[in-house]
Tab-separated table of C-alpha atoms in Angstrom:
chain	number	residue	atom	x	y	z
A	5	GLU	CA	9.233	9.902	11.238
A	6	PRO	CA	8.376	6.186	11.372
A	7	GLU	CA	4.696	5.394	11.077
A	8	VAL	CA	2.246	2.545	10.980
A	9	THR	CA	0.893	2.032	7.481
A	10	GLN	CA	-2.323	0.275	6.555
A	11	THR	CA	-3.772	-1.000	3.314
A	12	PRO	CA	-6.244	-0.741	1.773
A	13	SER	CA	-7.495	2.648	2.885
A	14	HIS	CA	-11.007	1.665	1.842
A	15	GLN	CA	-12.472	-1.683	0.863
A	16	VAL	CA	-15.996	-2.434	-0.235
A	17	THR	CA	-17.081	-6.060	-0.107
A	18	GLN	CA	-20.177	-8.193	-0.345
A	19	MET	CA	-21.589	-9.844	2.751
A	20	GLY	CA	-20.100	-13.292	3.232
A	21	GLN	CA	-16.833	-12.510	1.488
A	22	GLU	CA	-13.425	-12.801	3.086
A	23	VAL	CA	-11.411	-9.658	3.703
A	24	ILE	CA	-7.768	-9.232	4.626
A	25	LEU	CA	-6.596	-5.938	6.067
A	26	ARG	CA	-2.885	-5.320	6.099
A	27	CYS	CA	-0.652	-3.366	8.408
A	28	VAL	CA	3.033	-2.605	8.489
A	29	PRO	CA	3.925	-1.688	12.083
A	30	ILE	CA	6.852	0.533	13.002
A	31	SER	CA	9.946	-1.568	12.403
A	32	ASN	CA	11.367	-1.863	15.925
A	33	HIS	CA	7.978	-2.408	17.564
A	34	LEU	CA	7.168	-5.780	19.062
A	35	TYR	CA	3.536	-5.475	20.151
A	36	PHE	CA	0.737	-5.211	17.634
A	37	TYR	CA	-2.944	-4.475	17.954
A	38	TRP	CA	-6.133	-4.197	15.994
A	39	TYR	CA	-8.919	-1.844	16.982
A	40	ARG	CA	-12.111	-0.947	15.213
A	41	GLN	CA	-14.375	2.075	15.250
A	42	ILE	CA	-17.892	1.850	13.932
A	43	LEU	CA	-18.953	5.197	12.504
A	44	GLY	CA	-19.940	7.550	15.324
A	45	GLN	CA	-19.059	5.065	18.037
A	46	LYS	CA	-16.173	4.421	20.401
A	47	VAL	CA	-12.886	2.845	19.452
A	48	GLU	CA	-13.023	-0.835	20.435
A	49	PHE	CA	-10.163	-3.200	21.174
A	50	LEU	CA	-10.075	-6.355	19.076
A	51	VAL	CA	-6.806	-8.141	19.669
A	52	SER	CA	-3.207	-7.803	20.790
A	53	PHE	CA	-0.338	-9.849	19.392
A	54	TYR	CA	3.168	-10.506	20.627
A	55	ASN	CA	5.828	-13.045	19.848
A	56	ASN	CA	3.764	-14.557	17.048
A	57	GLU	CA	0.736	-15.261	19.141
A	58	ILE	CA	-2.391	-13.583	20.399
A	59	SER	CA	-1.858	-12.214	23.901
A	60	GLU	CA	-5.333	-10.801	24.469
A	61	LYS	CA	-8.592	-10.605	22.564
A	62	SER	CA	-11.976	-9.078	23.157
A	63	GLU	CA	-15.436	-10.595	22.868
A	64	ILE	CA	-15.743	-8.991	19.442
A	65	PHE	CA	-12.838	-11.059	18.159
A	66	ASP	CA	-14.798	-14.240	17.497
A	67	ASP	CA	-14.028	-17.181	15.237
A	68	GLN	CA	-14.561	-15.191	12.049
A	69	PHE	CA	-11.517	-13.073	12.876
A	70	SER	CA	-7.895	-14.122	12.730
A	71	VAL	CA	-4.553	-12.357	12.806
A	72	GLU	CA	-1.236	-13.310	11.361
A	73	ARG	CA	2.277	-12.023	11.016
A	74	PRO	CA	3.221	-13.805	7.814
A	75	ASP	CA	6.663	-12.239	7.527
A	76	GLY	CA	8.899	-9.835	9.402
A	77	SER	CA	6.988	-6.732	8.456
A	78	ASN	CA	3.278	-7.357	7.845
A	79	PHE	CA	0.520	-7.872	10.385
A	80	THR	CA	-2.830	-8.889	8.946
A	81	LEU	CA	-6.412	-9.072	10.123
A	82	LYS	CA	-8.620	-11.539	8.295
A	83	ILE	CA	-12.389	-11.499	8.495
A	84	ARG	CA	-13.540	-14.827	7.143
A	85	SER	CA	-17.180	-14.205	6.297
A	86	THR	CA	-18.069	-10.555	6.540
A	87	LYS	CA	-21.340	-9.337	7.975
A	88	LEU	CA	-23.030	-5.999	7.547
A	89	GLU	CA	-22.126	-5.066	11.116
A	90	ASP	CA	-18.432	-5.496	10.352
A	91	SER	CA	-18.551	-2.198	8.482
A	92	ALA	CA	-16.172	0.056	10.406
A	93	MET	CA	-12.756	1.679	10.434
A	94	TYR	CA	-10.135	-0.839	11.427
A	95	PHE	CA	-7.024	0.580	13.045
A	96	CYS	CA	-3.728	-1.178	13.466
A	97	ALA	CA	-1.403	-0.032	16.245
A	98	SER	CA	2.023	-0.986	17.487
A	99	SER	CA	4.262	-0.289	20.448
A	100	THR	CA	7.816	-0.990	21.513
A	101	ARG	CA	6.897	-2.662	24.747
A	102	ASP	CA	4.002	-3.951	26.728
A	103	GLY	CA	2.377	-0.925	28.301
A	104	GLY	CA	4.169	1.403	25.956
A	105	GLU	CA	2.692	4.178	23.881
A	106	LEU	CA	0.526	3.001	21.018
A	107	PHE	CA	1.030	4.396	17.552
A	108	PHE	CA	-1.915	4.034	15.207
A	109	GLY	CA	-2.157	3.744	11.473
A	110	GLU	CA	-4.586	5.826	9.461
A	111	GLY	CA	-7.097	3.014	9.339
A	112	SER	CA	-8.781	0.847	6.753
A	113	ARG	CA	-12.420	1.611	6.104
A	114	LEU	CA	-14.409	-1.541	5.486
A	115	THR	CA	-17.840	-1.287	3.937
A	116	VAL	CA	-19.880	-4.486	3.785
A	117	LEU	CA	-22.851	-4.423	1.421
B	18	GLN	CA	-22.241	3.108	34.872
B	19	LYS	CA	-19.921	3.341	31.886
B	20	GLU	CA	-16.276	2.643	32.600
B	21	VAL	CA	-15.154	5.865	30.951
B	22	GLU	CA	-17.350	8.921	30.548
B	23	GLN	CA	-16.511	11.759	28.208
B	24	ASP	CA	-18.761	14.580	27.066
B	25	PRO	CA	-19.094	14.257	23.271
B	26	GLY	CA	-19.503	18.018	22.791
B	27	PRO	CA	-19.145	19.735	20.459
B	28	LEU	CA	-17.083	22.235	22.397
B	29	SER	CA	-16.645	25.475	20.464
B	30	VAL	CA	-14.156	28.114	21.644
B	31	PRO	CA	-12.448	31.131	20.049
B	32	GLU	CA	-8.889	30.932	18.856
B	33	GLY	CA	-6.384	31.604	21.618
B	34	ALA	CA	-8.626	30.338	24.407
B	35	ILE	CA	-7.561	27.746	26.942
B	36	VAL	CA	-9.409	24.507	26.373
B	37	SER	CA	-10.193	22.001	29.094
B	38	LEU	CA	-11.205	18.463	28.154
B	39	ASN	CA	-12.116	15.878	30.749
B	40	CYS	CA	-12.890	12.243	31.364
B	41	THR	CA	-14.147	10.444	34.418
B	42	TYR	CA	-13.787	6.759	35.044
B	43	SER	CA	-15.057	4.170	37.448
B	44	ASN	CA	-12.320	1.523	37.549
B	45	SER	CA	-9.816	2.411	40.274
B	46	ALA	CA	-7.381	-0.090	38.772
B	47	PHE	CA	-6.671	2.111	35.753
B	48	GLN	CA	-3.045	3.210	35.770
B	49	TYR	CA	-2.239	4.159	32.181
B	50	PHE	CA	-3.936	7.255	30.818
B	51	MET	CA	-3.726	8.603	27.305
B	52	TRP	CA	-5.121	11.399	25.228
B	53	TYR	CA	-5.476	10.955	21.507
B	54	ARG	CA	-6.431	13.437	18.825
B	55	GLN	CA	-8.426	12.178	15.876
B	56	TYR	CA	-9.101	14.154	12.747
B	57	SER	CA	-12.077	13.170	10.652
B	58	ARG	CA	-11.608	9.762	9.012
B	59	LYS	CA	-8.051	9.453	10.334
B	60	GLY	CA	-6.440	7.239	12.952
B	61	PRO	CA	-6.027	8.350	16.568
B	62	GLU	CA	-2.802	10.241	17.152
B	63	LEU	CA	-1.221	9.979	20.585
B	64	LEU	CA	-0.889	13.350	22.295
B	65	MET	CA	-0.144	12.561	25.914
B	66	TYR	CA	0.700	9.432	27.856
B	67	THR	CA	0.692	9.369	31.638
B	68	TYR	CA	1.298	6.610	34.097
B	69	SER	CA	-0.476	6.901	37.448
B	70	SER	CA	-1.211	10.334	38.934
B	71	GLY	CA	0.259	13.728	38.307
B	72	ASN	CA	0.763	16.287	35.587
B	73	LYS	CA	2.599	16.126	32.309
B	74	GLU	CA	3.304	19.027	30.018
B	75	ASP	CA	4.262	18.983	26.354
B	76	GLY	CA	4.275	22.298	24.566
B	77	ARG	CA	0.763	23.742	24.610
B	78	PHE	CA	-0.696	20.548	26.073
B	79	THR	CA	-0.948	19.594	29.744
B	80	ALA	CA	-2.393	16.333	30.993
B	81	GLN	CA	-3.546	15.887	34.565
B	82	VAL	CA	-4.528	12.708	36.338
B	83	ASP	CA	-6.339	12.710	39.678
B	84	LYS	CA	-6.740	9.104	40.658
B	85	SER	CA	-8.432	9.942	43.948
B	86	SER	CA	-11.265	11.599	42.012
B	87	LYS	CA	-11.009	9.248	39.020
B	88	TYR	CA	-10.733	12.258	36.778
B	89	ILE	CA	-8.339	13.138	33.988
B	90	SER	CA	-7.964	16.366	32.077
B	91	LEU	CA	-6.256	17.696	28.988
B	92	PHE	CA	-5.568	21.426	28.755
B	93	ILE	CA	-4.701	23.140	25.499
B	94	ARG	CA	-3.205	26.626	25.757
B	95	ASP	CA	-3.303	29.193	22.982
B	96	SER	CA	-5.716	27.054	20.985
B	97	GLN	CA	-5.416	27.115	17.198
B	98	PRO	CA	-7.940	26.306	14.452
B	99	SER	CA	-5.714	23.312	13.614
B	100	ASP	CA	-6.534	21.915	17.064
B	101	SER	CA	-10.090	21.346	15.849
B	102	ALA	CA	-10.553	17.584	16.095
B	103	THR	CA	-12.059	14.909	18.284
B	104	TYR	CA	-10.109	14.283	21.465
B	105	LEU	CA	-10.289	10.804	22.919
B	106	CYS	CA	-9.235	9.710	26.354
B	107	ALA	CA	-8.152	6.121	26.795
B	108	MET	CA	-6.976	4.169	29.768
B	109	SER	CA	-6.054	0.709	30.931
B	110	ALA	CA	-5.470	-1.151	34.149
B	111	SER	CA	-2.490	-3.119	33.020
B	112	SER	CA	-0.040	-3.448	30.234
B	113	ASN	CA	-2.091	-6.000	28.303
B	114	TYR	CA	-3.458	-3.013	26.447
B	115	GLN	CA	-7.167	-3.540	26.460
B	116	LEU	CA	-7.529	0.187	26.265
B	117	ILE	CA	-10.912	1.472	27.369
B	118	TRP	CA	-11.883	4.536	25.373
B	119	GLY	CA	-14.015	7.547	25.997
B	120	ALA	CA	-16.545	8.503	23.367
B	121	GLY	CA	-14.423	11.481	22.306
B	122	THR	CA	-15.077	15.215	22.575
B	123	LYS	CA	-15.414	17.140	19.349
B	124	LEU	CA	-13.496	20.410	19.671
B	125	ILE	CA	-14.016	23.359	17.344
B	126	ILE	CA	-11.635	26.317	17.485
B	127	LYS	CA	-13.149	29.347	15.774
B	128	PRO	CA	-10.718	31.730	14.035
């Protein structure tokens, strides 16, 4: 069964460092998303991406965040200068169409020290 | 008032019981309603997806949406220990997919 894959599964970084989280969405999906979940808290929307551009972003998605689809398969989330409060699980999701069912990856756990 | 309210539990029931999980919401514009299951330290897994009101059944799972009451439910029949997980409701008003999530209900099925 096709699935969304994410790497790394866990990354530990020092505050102020840049981090890139990678996602490979399901191959025929066109809409891509990043969500995050701070330990013990709700899942929060970060950004949606379609046709090589951001279609929607939340207040959390400030200038330190960026997304990119560098090739036909990868979808990346870059955090330019990590802060302690960026420690969370970051989930990538994809769907076939706008308003379609979202399929999530297993997440990348980011720990900022 | 929070946009989506969900009792965090934990909800503990014996194996074989019928489980009822619920969310209430305040935004009458919500049209897309989803239930996700999340095992510890794993990504949310879509269980049920419903557009607008009504019921939807898939195996042991039934999702109900009552837009007039702003209330959604997920029923699990013949519950199994493997159903033990956190169940998250999520909803959105439009297809731009800013999903609004409930806090999740932790469900424990005792053998």
